[in-house]
PDB file of C-alpha atoms in Angstrom:
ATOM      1  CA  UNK A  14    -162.619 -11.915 -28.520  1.00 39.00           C
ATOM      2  CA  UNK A  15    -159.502 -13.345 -27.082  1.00 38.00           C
ATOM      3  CA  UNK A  16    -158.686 -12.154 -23.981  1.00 39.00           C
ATOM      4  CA  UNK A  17    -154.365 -12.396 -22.246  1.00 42.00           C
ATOM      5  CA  UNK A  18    -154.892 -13.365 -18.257  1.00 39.00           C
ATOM      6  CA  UNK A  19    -153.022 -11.847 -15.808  1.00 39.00           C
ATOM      7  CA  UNK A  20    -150.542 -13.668 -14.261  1.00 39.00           C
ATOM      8  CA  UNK A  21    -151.689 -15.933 -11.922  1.00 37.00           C
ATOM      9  CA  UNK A  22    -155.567 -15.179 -12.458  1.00 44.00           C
ATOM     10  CA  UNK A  23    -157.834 -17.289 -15.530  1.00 47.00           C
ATOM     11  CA  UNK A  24    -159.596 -14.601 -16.497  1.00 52.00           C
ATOM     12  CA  UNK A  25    -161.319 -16.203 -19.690  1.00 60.00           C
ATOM     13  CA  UNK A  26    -164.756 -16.829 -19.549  1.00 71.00           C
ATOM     14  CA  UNK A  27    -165.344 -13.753 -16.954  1.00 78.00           C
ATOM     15  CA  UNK A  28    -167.593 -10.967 -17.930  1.00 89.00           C
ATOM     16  CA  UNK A  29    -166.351  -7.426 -18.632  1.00 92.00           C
ATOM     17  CA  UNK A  30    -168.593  -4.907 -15.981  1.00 95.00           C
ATOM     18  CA  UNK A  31    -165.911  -2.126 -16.392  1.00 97.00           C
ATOM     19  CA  UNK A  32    -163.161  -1.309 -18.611  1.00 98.00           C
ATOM     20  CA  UNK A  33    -159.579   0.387 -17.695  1.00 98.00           C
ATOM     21  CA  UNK A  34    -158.192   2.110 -21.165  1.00 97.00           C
ATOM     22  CA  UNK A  35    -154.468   2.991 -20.273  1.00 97.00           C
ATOM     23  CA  UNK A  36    -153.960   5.825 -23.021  1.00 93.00           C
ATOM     24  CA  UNK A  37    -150.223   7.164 -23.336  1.00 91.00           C
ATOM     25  CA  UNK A  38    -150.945  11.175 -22.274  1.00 93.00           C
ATOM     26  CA  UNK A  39    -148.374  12.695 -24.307  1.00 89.00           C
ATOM     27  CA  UNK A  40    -149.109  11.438 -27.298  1.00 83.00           C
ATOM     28  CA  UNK A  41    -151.515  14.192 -28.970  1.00 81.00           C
ATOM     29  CA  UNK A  42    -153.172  11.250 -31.382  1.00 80.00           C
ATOM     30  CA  UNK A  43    -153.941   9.186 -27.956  1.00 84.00           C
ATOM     31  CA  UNK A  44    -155.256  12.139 -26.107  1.00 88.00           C
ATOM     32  CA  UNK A  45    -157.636  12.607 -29.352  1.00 85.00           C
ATOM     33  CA  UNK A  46    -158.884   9.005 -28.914  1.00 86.00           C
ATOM     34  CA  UNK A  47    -159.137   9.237 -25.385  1.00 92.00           C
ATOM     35  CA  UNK A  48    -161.928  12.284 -25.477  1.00 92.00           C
ATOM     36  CA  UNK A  49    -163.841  10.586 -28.587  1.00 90.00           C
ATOM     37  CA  UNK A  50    -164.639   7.940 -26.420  1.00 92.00           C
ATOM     38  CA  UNK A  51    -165.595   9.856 -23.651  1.00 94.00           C
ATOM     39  CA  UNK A  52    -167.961  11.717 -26.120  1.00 94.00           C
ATOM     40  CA  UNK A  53    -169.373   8.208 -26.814  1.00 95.00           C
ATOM     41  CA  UNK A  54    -172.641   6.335 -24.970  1.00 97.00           C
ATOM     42  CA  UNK A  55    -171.104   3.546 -23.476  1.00 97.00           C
ATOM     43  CA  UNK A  56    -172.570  -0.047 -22.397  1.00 97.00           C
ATOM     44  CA  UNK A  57    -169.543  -0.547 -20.360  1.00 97.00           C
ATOM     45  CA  UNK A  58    -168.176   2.099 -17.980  1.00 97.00           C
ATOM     46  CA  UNK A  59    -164.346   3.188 -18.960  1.00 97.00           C
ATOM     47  CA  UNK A  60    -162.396   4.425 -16.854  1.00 97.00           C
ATOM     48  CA  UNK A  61    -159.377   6.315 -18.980  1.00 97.00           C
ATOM     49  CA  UNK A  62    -156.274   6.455 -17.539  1.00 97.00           C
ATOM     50  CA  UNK A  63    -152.571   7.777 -18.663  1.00 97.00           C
ATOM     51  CA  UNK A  64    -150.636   4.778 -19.350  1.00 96.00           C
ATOM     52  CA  UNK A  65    -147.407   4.540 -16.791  1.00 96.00           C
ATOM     53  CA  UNK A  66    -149.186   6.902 -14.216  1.00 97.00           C
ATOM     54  CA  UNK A  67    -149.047   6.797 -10.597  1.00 97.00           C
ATOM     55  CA  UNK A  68    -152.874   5.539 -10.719  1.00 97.00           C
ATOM     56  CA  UNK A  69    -151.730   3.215 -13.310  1.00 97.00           C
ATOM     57  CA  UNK A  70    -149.148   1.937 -11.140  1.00 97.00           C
ATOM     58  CA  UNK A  71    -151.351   2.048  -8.186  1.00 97.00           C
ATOM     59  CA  UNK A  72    -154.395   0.087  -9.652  1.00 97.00           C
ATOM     60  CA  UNK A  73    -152.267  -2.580 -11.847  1.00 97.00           C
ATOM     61  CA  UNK A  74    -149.175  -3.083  -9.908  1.00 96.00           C
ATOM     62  CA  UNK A  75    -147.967  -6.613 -11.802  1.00 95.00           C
ATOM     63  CA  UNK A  76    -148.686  -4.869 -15.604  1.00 96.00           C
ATOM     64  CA  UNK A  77    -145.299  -4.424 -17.880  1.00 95.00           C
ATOM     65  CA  UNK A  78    -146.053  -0.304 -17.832  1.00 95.00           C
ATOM     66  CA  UNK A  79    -143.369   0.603 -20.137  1.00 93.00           C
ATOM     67  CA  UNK A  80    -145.431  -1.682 -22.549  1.00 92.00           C
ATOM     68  CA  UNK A  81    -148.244   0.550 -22.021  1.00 93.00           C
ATOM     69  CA  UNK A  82    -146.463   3.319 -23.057  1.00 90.00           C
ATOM     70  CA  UNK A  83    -145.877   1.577 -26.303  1.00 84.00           C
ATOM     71  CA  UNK A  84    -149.438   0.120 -27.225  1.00 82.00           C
ATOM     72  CA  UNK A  85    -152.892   0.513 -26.345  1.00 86.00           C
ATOM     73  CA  UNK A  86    -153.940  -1.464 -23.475  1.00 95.00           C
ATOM     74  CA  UNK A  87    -157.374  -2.268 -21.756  1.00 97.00           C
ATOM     75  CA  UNK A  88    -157.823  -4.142 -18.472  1.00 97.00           C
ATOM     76  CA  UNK A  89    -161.169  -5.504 -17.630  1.00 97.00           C
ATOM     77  CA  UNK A  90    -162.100  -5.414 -14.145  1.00 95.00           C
ATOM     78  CA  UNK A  91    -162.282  -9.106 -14.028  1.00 93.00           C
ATOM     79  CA  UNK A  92    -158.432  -9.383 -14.723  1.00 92.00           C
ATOM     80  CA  UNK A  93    -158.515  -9.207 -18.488  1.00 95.00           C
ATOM     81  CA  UNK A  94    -155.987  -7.600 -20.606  1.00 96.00           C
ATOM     82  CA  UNK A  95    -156.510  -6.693 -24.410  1.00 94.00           C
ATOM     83  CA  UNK A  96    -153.560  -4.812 -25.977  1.00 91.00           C
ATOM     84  CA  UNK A  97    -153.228  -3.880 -29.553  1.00 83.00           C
ATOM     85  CA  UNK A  98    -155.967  -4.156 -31.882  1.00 83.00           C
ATOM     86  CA  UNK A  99    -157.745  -6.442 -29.312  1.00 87.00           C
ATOM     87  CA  UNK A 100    -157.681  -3.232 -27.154  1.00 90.00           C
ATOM     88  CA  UNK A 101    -159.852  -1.570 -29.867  1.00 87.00           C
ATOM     89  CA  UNK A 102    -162.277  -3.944 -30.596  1.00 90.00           C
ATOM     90  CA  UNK A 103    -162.898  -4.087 -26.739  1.00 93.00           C
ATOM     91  CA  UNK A 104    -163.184  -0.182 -26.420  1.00 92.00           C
ATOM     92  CA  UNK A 105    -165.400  -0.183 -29.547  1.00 91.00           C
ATOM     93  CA  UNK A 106    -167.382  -3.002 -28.127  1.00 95.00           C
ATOM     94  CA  UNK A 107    -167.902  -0.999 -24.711  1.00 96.00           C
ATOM     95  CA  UNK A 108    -169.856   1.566 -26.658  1.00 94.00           C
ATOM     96  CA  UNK A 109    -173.807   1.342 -27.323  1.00 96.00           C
ATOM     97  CA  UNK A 110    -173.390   3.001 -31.018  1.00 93.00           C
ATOM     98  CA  UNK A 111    -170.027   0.400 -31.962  1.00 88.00           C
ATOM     99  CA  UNK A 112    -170.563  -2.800 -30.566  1.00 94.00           C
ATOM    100  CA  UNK A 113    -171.752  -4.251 -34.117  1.00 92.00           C
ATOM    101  CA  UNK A 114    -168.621  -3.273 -35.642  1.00 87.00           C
ATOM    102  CA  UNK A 115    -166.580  -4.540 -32.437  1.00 88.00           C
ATOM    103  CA  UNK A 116    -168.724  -8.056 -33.583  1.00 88.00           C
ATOM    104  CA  UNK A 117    -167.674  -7.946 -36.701  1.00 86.00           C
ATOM    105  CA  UNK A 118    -163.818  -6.778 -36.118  1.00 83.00           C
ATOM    106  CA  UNK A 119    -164.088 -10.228 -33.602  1.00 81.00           C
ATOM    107  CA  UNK A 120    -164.396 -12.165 -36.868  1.00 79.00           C
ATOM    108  CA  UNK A 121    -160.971 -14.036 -38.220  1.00 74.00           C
ATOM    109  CA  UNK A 122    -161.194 -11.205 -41.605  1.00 67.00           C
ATOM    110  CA  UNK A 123    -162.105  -8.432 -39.176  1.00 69.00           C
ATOM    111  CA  UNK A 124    -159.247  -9.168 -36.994  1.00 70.00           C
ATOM    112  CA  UNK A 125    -157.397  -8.946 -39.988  1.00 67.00           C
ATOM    113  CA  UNK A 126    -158.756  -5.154 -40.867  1.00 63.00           C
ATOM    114  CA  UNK A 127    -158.287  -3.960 -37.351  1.00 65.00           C
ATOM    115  CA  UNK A 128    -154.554  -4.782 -37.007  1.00 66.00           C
ATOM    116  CA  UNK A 129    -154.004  -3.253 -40.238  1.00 63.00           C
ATOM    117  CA  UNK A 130    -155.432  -0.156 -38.794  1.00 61.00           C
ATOM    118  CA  UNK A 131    -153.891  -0.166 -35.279  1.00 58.00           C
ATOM    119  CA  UNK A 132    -150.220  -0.970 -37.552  1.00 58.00           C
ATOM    120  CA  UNK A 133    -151.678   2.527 -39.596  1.00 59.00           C
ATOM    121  CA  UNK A 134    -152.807   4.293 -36.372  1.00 58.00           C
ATOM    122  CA  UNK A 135    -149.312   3.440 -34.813  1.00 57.00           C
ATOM    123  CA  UNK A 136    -146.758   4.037 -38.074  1.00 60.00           C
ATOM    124  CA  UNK A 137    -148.604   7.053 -37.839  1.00 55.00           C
ATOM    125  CA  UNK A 138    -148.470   7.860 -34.481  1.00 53.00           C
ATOM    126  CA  UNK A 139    -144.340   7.537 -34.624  1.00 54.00           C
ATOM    127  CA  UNK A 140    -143.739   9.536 -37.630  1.00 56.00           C
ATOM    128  CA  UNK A 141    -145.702  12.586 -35.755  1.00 53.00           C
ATOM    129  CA  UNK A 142    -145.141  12.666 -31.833  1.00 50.00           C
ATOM    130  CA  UNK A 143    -142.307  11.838 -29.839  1.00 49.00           C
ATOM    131  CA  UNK A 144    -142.753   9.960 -27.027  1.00 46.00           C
ATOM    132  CA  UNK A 145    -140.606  12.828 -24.708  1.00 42.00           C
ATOM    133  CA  UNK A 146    -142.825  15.186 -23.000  1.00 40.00           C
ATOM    134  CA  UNK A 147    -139.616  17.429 -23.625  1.00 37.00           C
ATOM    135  CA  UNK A 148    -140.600  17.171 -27.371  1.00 36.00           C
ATOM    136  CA  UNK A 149    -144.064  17.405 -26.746  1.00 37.00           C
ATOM    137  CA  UNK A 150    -145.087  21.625 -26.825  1.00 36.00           C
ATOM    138  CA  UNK A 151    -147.226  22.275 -30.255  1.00 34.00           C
ATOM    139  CA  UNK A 152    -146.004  19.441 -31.929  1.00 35.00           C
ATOM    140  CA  UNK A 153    -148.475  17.023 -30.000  1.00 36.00           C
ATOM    141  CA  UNK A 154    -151.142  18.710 -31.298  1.00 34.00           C
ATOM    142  CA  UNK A 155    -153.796  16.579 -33.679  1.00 34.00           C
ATOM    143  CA  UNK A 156    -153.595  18.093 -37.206  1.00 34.00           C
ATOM    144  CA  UNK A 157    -156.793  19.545 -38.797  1.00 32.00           C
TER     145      UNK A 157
END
């Protein structure tokens, strides 16, 4: 998997001991996400955090945060950052039950399938929630 350093830091090549997920907390889909994989055995301790938080802020001071807020991202304690689909096949890959699959999304035609289904996951995401907590009562809530 292809991993975007931090400024100033090379972080290819460094191994992945803990995983950051930055998860957008008023978006009902996200939230949904967020407690499946805290339901999940995991390989690779995540830590899940609301994306654009104080702790957010706090713990990654030189990240774009308003980008974020816009897509998935995953920092790696060794200064990695995945966003997008690369942020799923990372989260999928810290799990004991989905790192197979996280192989196999790593492949050039699994790539492929996984942005097609973070583009889905998204599309779908902004046709349902607004991203203004103001707009966010019942209308955040995952549909049955």
């Amino acid at each position: 998997m292809a991993t975007v350093a931090t400024a100033g830091r090379d972080a290819q090549g460094v191994p992945v001991r803990r995983l950051t997920v930055l998860y957008d907390a008023q978006c009902g889909l996200c939230i949904f996400l967020r407690d499946w994989l805290v339901r999940q055995r995991r390989l690779v301790p995540l830590d899940l955090v609301p994306a654009g938080s104080p702790e957010a802020r706090h713990r990654f001071p030189r990240l774009d945060h308003g980008a974020t807020l816009e897509e998935i991202t995953v920092v790696g304690d060794g200064g990695q950052v995945y966003r997008g689909a690369g942020a799923w096949v990372v989260c999928l890959w810290a799990l004991a039950d989905y790192r197979p699959l996280a192989h196999k999304f790593s492949t050039p035609s699994g790539q492929r399938f996984a942005r097609g289904a973070v583009l889905a996951a998204a599309k779908y995401r902004g046709a349902r929630w607004q991203r203004s907590p103001a707009s966010c009562d019942s209308g955040c809530a995952v549909p049955d």
